[in-house]
XYZ file of N, CA and C in Angstrom:
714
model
N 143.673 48.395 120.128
C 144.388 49.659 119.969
C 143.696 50.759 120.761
N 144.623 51.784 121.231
C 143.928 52.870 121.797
C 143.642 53.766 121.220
N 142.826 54.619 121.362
C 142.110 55.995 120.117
C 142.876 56.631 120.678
N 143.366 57.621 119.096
C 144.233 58.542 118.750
C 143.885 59.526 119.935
N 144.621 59.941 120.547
C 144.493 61.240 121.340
C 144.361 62.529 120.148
N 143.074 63.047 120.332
C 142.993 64.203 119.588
C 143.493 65.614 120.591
N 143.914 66.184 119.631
C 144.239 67.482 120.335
C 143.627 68.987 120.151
N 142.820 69.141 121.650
C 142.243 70.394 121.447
C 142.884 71.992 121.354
N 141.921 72.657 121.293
C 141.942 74.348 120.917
C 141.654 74.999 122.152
N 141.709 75.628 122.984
C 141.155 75.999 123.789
C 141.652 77.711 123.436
N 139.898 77.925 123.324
C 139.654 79.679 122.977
C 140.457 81.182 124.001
N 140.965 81.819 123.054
C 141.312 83.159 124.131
C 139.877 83.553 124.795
N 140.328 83.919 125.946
C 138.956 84.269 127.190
C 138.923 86.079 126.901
N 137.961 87.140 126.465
C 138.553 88.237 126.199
C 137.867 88.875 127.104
N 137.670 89.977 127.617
C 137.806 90.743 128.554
C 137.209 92.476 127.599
N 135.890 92.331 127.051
C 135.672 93.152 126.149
C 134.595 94.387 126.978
N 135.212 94.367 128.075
C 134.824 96.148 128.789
C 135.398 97.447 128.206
N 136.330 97.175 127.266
C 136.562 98.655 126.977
C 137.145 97.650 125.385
N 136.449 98.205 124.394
C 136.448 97.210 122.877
C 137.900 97.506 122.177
N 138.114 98.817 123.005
C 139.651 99.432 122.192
C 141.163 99.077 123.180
N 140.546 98.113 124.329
C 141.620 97.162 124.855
C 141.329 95.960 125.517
N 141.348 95.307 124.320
C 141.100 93.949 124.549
C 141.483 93.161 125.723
N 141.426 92.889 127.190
C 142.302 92.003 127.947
C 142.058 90.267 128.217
N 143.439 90.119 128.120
C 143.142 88.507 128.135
C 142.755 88.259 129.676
N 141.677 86.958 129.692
C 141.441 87.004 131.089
C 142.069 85.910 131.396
N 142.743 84.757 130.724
C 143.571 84.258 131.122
C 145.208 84.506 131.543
N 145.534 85.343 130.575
C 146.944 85.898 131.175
C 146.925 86.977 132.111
N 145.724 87.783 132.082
C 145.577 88.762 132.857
C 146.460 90.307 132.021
N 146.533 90.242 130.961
C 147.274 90.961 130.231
C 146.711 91.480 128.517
N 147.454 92.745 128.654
C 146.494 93.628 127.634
C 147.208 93.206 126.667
N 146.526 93.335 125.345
C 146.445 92.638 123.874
C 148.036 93.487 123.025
N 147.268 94.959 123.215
C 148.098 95.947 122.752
C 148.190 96.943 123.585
N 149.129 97.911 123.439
C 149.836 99.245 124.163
C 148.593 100.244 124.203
N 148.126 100.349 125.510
C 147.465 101.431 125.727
C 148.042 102.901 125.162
N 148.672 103.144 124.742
C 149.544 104.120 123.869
C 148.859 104.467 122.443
N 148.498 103.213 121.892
C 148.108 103.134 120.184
C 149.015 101.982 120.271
N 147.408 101.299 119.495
C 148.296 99.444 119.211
C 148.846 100.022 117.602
N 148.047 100.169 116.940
C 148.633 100.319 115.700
C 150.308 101.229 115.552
N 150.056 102.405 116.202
C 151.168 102.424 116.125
C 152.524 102.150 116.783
N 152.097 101.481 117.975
C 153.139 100.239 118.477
C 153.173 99.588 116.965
N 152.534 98.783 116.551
C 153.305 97.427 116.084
C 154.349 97.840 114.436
N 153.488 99.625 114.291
C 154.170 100.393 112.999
C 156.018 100.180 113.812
N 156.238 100.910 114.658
C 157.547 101.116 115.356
C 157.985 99.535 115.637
N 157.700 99.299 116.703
C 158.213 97.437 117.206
C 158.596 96.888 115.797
N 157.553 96.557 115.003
C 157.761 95.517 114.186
C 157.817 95.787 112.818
N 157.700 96.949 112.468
C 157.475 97.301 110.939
C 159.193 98.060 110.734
N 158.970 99.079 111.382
C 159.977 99.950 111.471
C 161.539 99.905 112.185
N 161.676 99.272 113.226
C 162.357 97.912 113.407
C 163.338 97.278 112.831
N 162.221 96.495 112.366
C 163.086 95.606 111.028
C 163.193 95.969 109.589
N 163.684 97.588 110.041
C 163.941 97.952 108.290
C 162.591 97.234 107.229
N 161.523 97.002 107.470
C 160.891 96.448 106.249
C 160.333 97.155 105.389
N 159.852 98.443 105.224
C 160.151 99.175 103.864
C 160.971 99.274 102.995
N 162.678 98.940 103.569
C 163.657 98.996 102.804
C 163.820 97.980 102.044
N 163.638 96.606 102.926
C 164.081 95.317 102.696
C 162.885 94.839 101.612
N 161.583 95.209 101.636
C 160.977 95.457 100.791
C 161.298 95.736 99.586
N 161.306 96.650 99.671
C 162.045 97.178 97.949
C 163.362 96.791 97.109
N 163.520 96.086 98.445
C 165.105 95.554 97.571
C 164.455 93.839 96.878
N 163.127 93.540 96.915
C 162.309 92.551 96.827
C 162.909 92.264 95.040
N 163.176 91.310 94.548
C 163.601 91.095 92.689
C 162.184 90.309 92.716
N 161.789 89.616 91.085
C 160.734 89.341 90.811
C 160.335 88.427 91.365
N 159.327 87.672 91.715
C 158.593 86.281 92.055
C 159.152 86.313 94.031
N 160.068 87.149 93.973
C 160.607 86.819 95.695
C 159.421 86.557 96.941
N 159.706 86.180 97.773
C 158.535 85.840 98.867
C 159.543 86.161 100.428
N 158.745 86.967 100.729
C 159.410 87.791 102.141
C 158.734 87.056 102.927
N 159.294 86.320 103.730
C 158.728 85.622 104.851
C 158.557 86.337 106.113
N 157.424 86.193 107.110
C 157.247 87.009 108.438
C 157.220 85.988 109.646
N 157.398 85.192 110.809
C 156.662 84.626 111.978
C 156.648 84.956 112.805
N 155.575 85.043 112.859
C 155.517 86.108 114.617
C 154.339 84.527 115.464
N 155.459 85.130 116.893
C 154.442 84.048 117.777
C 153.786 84.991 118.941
N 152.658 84.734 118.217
C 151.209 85.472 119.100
C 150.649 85.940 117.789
N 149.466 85.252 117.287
C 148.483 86.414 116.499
C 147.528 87.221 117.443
N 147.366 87.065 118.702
C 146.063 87.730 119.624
C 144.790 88.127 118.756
N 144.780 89.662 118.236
C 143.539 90.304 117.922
C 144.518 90.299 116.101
N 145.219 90.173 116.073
C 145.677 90.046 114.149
C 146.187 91.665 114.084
N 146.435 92.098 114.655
C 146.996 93.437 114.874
C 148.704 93.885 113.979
N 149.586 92.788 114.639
C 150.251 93.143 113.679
C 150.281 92.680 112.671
N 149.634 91.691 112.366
C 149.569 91.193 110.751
C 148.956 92.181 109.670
N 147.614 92.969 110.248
C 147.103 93.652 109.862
C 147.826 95.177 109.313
N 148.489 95.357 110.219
C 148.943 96.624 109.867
C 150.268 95.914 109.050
N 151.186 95.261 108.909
C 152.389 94.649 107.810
C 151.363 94.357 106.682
N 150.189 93.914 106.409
C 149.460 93.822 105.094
C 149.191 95.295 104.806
N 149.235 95.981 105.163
C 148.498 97.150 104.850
C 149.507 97.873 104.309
N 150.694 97.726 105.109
C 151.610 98.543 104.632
C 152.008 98.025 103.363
N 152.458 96.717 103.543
C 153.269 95.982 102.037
C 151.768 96.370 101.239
N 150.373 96.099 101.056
C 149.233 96.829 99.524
C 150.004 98.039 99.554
N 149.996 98.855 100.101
C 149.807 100.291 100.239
C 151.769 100.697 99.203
N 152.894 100.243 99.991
C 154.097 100.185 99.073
C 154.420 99.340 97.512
N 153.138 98.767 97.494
C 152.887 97.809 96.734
C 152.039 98.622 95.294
N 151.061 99.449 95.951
C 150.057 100.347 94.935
C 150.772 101.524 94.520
N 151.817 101.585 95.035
C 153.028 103.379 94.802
C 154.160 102.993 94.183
N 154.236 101.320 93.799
C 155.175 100.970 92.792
C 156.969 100.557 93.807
N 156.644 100.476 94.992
C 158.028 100.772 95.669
C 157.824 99.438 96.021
N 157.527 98.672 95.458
C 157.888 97.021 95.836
C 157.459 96.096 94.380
N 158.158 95.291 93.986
C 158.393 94.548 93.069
C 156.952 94.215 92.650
N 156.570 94.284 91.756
C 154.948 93.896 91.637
C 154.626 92.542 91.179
N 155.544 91.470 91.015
C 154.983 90.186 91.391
C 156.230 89.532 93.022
N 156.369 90.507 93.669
C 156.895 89.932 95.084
C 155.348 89.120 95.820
N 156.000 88.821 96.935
C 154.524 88.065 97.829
C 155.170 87.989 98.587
N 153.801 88.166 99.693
C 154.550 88.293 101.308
C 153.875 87.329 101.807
N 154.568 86.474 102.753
C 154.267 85.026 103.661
C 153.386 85.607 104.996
N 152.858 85.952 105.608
C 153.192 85.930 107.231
C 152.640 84.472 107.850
N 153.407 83.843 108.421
C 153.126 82.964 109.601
C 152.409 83.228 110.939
N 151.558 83.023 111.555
C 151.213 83.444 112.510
C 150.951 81.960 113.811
N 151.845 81.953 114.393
C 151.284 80.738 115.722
C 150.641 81.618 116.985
N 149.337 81.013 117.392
C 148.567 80.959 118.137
C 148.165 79.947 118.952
N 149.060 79.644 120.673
C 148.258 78.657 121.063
C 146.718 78.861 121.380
N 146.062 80.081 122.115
C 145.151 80.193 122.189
C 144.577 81.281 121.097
N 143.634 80.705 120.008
C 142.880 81.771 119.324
C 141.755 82.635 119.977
N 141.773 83.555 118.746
C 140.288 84.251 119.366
C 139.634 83.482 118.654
N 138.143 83.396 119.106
C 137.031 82.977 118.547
C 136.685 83.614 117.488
N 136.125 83.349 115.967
C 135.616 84.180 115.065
C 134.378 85.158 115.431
N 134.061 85.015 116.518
C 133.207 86.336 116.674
C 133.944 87.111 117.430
N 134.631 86.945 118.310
C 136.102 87.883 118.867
C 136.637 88.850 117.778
N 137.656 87.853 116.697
C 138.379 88.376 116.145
C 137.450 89.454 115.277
N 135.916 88.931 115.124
C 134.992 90.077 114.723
C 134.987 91.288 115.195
N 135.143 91.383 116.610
C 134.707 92.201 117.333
C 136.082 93.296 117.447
N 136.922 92.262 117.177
C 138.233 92.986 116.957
C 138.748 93.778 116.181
N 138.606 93.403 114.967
C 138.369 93.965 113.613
C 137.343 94.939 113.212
N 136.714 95.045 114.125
C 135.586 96.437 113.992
C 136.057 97.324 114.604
N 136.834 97.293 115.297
C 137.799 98.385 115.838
C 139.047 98.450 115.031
N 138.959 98.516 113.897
C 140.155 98.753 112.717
C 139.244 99.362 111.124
N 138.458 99.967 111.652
C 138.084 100.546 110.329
C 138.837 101.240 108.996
N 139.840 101.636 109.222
C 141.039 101.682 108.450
C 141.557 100.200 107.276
N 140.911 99.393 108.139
C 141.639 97.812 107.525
C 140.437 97.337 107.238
N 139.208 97.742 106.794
C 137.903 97.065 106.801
C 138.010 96.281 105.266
N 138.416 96.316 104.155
C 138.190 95.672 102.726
C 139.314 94.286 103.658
N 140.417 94.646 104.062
C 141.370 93.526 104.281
C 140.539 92.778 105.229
N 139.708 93.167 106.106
C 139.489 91.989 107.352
C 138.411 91.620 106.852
N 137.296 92.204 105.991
C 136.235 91.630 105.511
C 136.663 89.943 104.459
N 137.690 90.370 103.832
C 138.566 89.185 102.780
C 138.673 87.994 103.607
N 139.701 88.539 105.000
C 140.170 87.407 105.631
C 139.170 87.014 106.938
N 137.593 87.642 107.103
C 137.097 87.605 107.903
C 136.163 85.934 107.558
N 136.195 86.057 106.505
C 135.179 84.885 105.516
C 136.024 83.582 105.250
N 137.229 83.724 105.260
C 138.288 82.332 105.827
C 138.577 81.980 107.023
N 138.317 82.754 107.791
C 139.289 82.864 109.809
C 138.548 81.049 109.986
N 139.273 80.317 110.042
C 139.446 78.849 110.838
C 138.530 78.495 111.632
N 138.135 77.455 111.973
C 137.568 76.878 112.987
C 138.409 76.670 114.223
N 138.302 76.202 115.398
C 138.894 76.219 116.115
C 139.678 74.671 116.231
N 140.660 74.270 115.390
C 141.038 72.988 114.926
C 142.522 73.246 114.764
N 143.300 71.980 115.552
C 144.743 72.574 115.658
C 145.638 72.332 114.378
N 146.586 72.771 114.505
C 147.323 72.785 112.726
C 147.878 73.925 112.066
N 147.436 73.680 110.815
C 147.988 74.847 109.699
C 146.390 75.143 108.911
N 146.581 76.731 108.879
C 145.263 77.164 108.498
C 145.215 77.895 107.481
N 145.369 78.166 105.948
C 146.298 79.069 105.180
C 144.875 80.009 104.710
N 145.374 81.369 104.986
C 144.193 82.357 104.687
C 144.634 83.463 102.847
N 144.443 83.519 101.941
C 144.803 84.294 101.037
C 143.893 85.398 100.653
N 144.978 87.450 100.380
C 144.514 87.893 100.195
C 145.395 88.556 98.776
N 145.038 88.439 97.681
C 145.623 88.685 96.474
C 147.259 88.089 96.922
N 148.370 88.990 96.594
C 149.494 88.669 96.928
C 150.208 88.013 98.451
N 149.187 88.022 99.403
C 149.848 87.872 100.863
C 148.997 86.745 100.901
N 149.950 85.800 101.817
C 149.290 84.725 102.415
C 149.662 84.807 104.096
N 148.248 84.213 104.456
C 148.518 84.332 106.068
C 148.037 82.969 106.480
N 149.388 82.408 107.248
C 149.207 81.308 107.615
C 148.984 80.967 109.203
N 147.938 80.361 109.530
C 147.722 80.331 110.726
C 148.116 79.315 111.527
N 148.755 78.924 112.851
C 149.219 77.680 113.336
C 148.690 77.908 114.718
N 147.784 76.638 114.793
C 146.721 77.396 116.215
C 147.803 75.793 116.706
N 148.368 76.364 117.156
C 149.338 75.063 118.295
C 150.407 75.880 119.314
N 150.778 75.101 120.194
C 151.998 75.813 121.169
C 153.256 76.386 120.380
N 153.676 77.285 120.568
C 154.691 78.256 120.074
C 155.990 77.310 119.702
N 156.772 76.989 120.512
C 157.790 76.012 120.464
C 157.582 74.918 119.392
N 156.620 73.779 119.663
C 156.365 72.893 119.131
C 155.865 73.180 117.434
N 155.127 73.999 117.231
C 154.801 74.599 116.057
C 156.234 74.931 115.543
N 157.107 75.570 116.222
C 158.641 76.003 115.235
C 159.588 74.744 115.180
N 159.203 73.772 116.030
C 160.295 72.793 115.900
C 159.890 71.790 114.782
N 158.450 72.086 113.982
C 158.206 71.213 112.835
C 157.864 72.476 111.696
N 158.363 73.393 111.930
C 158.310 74.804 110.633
C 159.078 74.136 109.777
N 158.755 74.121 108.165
C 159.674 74.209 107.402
C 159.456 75.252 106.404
N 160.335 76.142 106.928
C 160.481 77.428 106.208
C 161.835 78.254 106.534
N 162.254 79.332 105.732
C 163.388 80.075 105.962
C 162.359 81.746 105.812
N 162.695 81.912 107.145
C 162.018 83.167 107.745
C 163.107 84.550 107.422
N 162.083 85.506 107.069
C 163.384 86.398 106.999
C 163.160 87.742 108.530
N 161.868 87.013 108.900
C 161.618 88.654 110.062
C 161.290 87.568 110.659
N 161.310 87.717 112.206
C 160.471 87.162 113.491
C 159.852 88.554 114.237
N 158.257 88.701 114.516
C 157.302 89.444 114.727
C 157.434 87.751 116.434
N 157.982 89.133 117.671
C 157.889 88.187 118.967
C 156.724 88.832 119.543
N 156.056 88.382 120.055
C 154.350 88.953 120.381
C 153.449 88.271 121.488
N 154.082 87.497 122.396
C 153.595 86.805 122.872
C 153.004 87.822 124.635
N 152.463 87.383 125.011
C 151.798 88.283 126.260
C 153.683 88.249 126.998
N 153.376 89.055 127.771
C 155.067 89.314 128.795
C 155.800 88.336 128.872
N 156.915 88.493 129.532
C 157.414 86.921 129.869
C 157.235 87.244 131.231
N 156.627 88.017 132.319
C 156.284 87.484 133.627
C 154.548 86.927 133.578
N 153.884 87.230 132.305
C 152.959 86.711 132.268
C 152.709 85.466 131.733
N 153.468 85.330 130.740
C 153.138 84.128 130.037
C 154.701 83.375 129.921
N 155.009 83.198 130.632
C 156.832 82.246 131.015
C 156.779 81.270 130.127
N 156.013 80.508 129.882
C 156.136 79.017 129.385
C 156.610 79.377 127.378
N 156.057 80.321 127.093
C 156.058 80.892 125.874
C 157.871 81.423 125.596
N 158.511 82.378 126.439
C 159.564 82.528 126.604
C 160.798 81.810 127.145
N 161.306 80.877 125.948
C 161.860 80.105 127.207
C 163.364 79.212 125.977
N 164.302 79.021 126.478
C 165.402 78.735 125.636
C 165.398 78.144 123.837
N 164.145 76.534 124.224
C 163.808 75.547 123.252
C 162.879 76.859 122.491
N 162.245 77.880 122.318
C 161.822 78.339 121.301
C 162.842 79.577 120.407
N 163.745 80.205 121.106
C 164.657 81.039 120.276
C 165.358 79.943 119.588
N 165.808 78.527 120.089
C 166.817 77.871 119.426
C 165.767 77.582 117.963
N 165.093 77.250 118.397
C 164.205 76.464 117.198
C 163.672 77.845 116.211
N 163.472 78.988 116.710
C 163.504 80.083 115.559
C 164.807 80.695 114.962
N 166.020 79.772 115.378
C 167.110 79.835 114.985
C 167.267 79.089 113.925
N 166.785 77.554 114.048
C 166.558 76.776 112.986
C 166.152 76.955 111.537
N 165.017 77.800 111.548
C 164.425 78.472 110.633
C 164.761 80.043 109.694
N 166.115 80.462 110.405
C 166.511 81.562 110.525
C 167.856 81.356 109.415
N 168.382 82.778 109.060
C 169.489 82.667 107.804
C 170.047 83.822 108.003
N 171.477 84.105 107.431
C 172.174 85.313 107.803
C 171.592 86.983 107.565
N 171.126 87.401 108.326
C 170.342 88.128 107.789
C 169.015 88.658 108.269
N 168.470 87.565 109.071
C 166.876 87.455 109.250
C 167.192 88.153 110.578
N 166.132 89.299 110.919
C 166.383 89.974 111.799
C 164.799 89.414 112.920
N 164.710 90.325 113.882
C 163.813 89.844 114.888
C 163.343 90.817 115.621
N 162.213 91.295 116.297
C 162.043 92.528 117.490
C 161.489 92.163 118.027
N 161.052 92.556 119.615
C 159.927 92.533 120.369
C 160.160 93.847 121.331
N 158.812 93.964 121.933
C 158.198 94.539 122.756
C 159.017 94.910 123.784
N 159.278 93.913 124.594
C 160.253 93.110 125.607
C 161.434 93.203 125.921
N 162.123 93.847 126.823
C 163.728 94.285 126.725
C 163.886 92.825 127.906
N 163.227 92.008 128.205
C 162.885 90.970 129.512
C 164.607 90.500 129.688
N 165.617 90.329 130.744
C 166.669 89.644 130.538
C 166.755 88.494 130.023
N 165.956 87.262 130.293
C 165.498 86.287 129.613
C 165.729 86.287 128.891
N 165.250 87.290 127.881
C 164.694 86.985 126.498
C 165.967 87.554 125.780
N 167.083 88.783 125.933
C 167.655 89.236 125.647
C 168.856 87.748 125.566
N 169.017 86.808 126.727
C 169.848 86.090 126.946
C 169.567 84.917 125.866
N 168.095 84.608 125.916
C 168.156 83.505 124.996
C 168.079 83.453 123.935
N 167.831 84.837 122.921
C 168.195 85.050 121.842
C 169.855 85.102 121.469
N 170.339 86.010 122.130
C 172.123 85.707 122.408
C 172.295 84.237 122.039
N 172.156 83.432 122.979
C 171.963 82.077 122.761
C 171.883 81.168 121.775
N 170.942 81.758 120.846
C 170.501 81.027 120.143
C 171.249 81.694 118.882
N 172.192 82.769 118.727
C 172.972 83.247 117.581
C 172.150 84.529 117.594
N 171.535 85.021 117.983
C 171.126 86.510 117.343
C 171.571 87.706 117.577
N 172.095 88.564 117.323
C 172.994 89.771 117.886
C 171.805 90.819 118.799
N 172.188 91.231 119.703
C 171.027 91.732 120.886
C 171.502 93.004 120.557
N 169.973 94.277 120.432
C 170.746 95.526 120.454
C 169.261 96.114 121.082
N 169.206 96.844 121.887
C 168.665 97.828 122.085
C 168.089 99.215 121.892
N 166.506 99.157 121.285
C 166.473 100.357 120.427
C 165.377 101.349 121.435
N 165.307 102.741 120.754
C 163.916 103.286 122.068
C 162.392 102.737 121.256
N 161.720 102.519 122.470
C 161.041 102.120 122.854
C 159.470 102.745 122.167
N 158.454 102.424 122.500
C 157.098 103.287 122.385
C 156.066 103.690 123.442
N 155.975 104.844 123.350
C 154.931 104.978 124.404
C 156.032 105.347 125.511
N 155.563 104.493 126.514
C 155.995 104.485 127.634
C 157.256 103.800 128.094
N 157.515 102.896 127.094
C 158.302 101.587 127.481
C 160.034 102.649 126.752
N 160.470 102.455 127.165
C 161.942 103.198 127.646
C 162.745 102.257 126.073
N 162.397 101.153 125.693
C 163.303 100.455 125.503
C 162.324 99.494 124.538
N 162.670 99.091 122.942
C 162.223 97.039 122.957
C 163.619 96.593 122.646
N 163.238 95.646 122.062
C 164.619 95.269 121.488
C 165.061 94.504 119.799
């Protein structure tokens, strides 16, 4: 018999000359919006997808599902935990709800990265200290991190392939992946269909990215395309 082909991890390369913009040196592309990452991912992905509202409309024991493909530096996960404690401690969300987030990562950061990352979020320091003492080895799969009510699940595998064996019913898609002129292979028909799979009347989606591509293959795949303004600089996500 032949030995199992194991399958490796291969680490994000970071680019830590300036600590408050992380660049990948493999894609050649910045982490977050020179603008304010945090409050990019408040607008893109929080605000967006109605999730304060959809929140509160949460009944008892419910579980709000999130997947976003790209965790990079944990940026937007970080700030959607913060927000759901924070609506959570003011009584405006069901107090035994629980929030899922999914996170696929083909390339992780290294745990001293994502260290280094997280020290530039002092705002989020009790949350990243929690989930700083679980963060994974560099081993491909499912990695499940828990902080009181939220679970964060990690999937250090290729984007596509990771959604075409999801079994879950998602109610947000968090799209996060570096550009699609940077990172093409990530953007590409077989992954909107397959986050279609996972998807239900209802489940909404944003990104960064107004890319035609991407606008087309969501179409594609059933999702209604609309165009909202933008942050920062960017005219437009979607």
């Amino acid at each position: 018999m032949k030995p199992a082909t194991v399958q490796k991890i291969t680490p994000a390369r970071i680019d830590w000359l300036n600590p408050t913009k992380p660049v990948s040196m493999d894609f050649q592309d910045i982490y977050h919006s020179e603008s304010g990452g945090q409050a990019e991912s408040l607008h893109v992905y929080i605000e967006s997808n109605l999730l304060p509202q959809r929140w509160q409309a949460l009944t008892a024991n419910q579980a709000f599902v999130i997947c976003e493909t790209g965790f990079g530096t944990g940026l937007n996960f970080l700030v959607a935990a913060d927000y759901w404690k924070r609506e959570k401690a003011r009584g405006a969300i069901h107090p035994t709800a629980r929030l899922h987030f999914i996170s696929i990562e083909k390339h992780p950061l290294s745990q001293e990265d994502i260290a280094i990352a997280w020290q530039q979020r002092p705002e989020f320091a009790d949350l990243c200290k929690t989930l700083l003492a679980q963060y994974p080895p560099m081993t491909p799969g499912y990695h499940r991190l828990h902080c009181d009510d939220i679970e964060l699940t990690l999937i250090f595998s290729d984007a596509t392939a990771a959604l075409n064996n999801l079994v879950a019913q998602v109610d947000c898609w968090f799209l996060d992946g570096f550009s699609p002129a940077k990172n093409p292979d990530m953007w590409q028909q077989p992954l909107f269909d397959a986050m279609a799979m996972s998807s239900h009347v209802g489940t909404t989606a944003s990104t960064f990215t107004v890319a035609q591509q991407v606008k087309e293959g969501l179409s594609r795949a059933g999702f209604d395309i609309q165009k909202v303004p933008g942050f920062g600089l960017k005219m437009h996500t979607l």
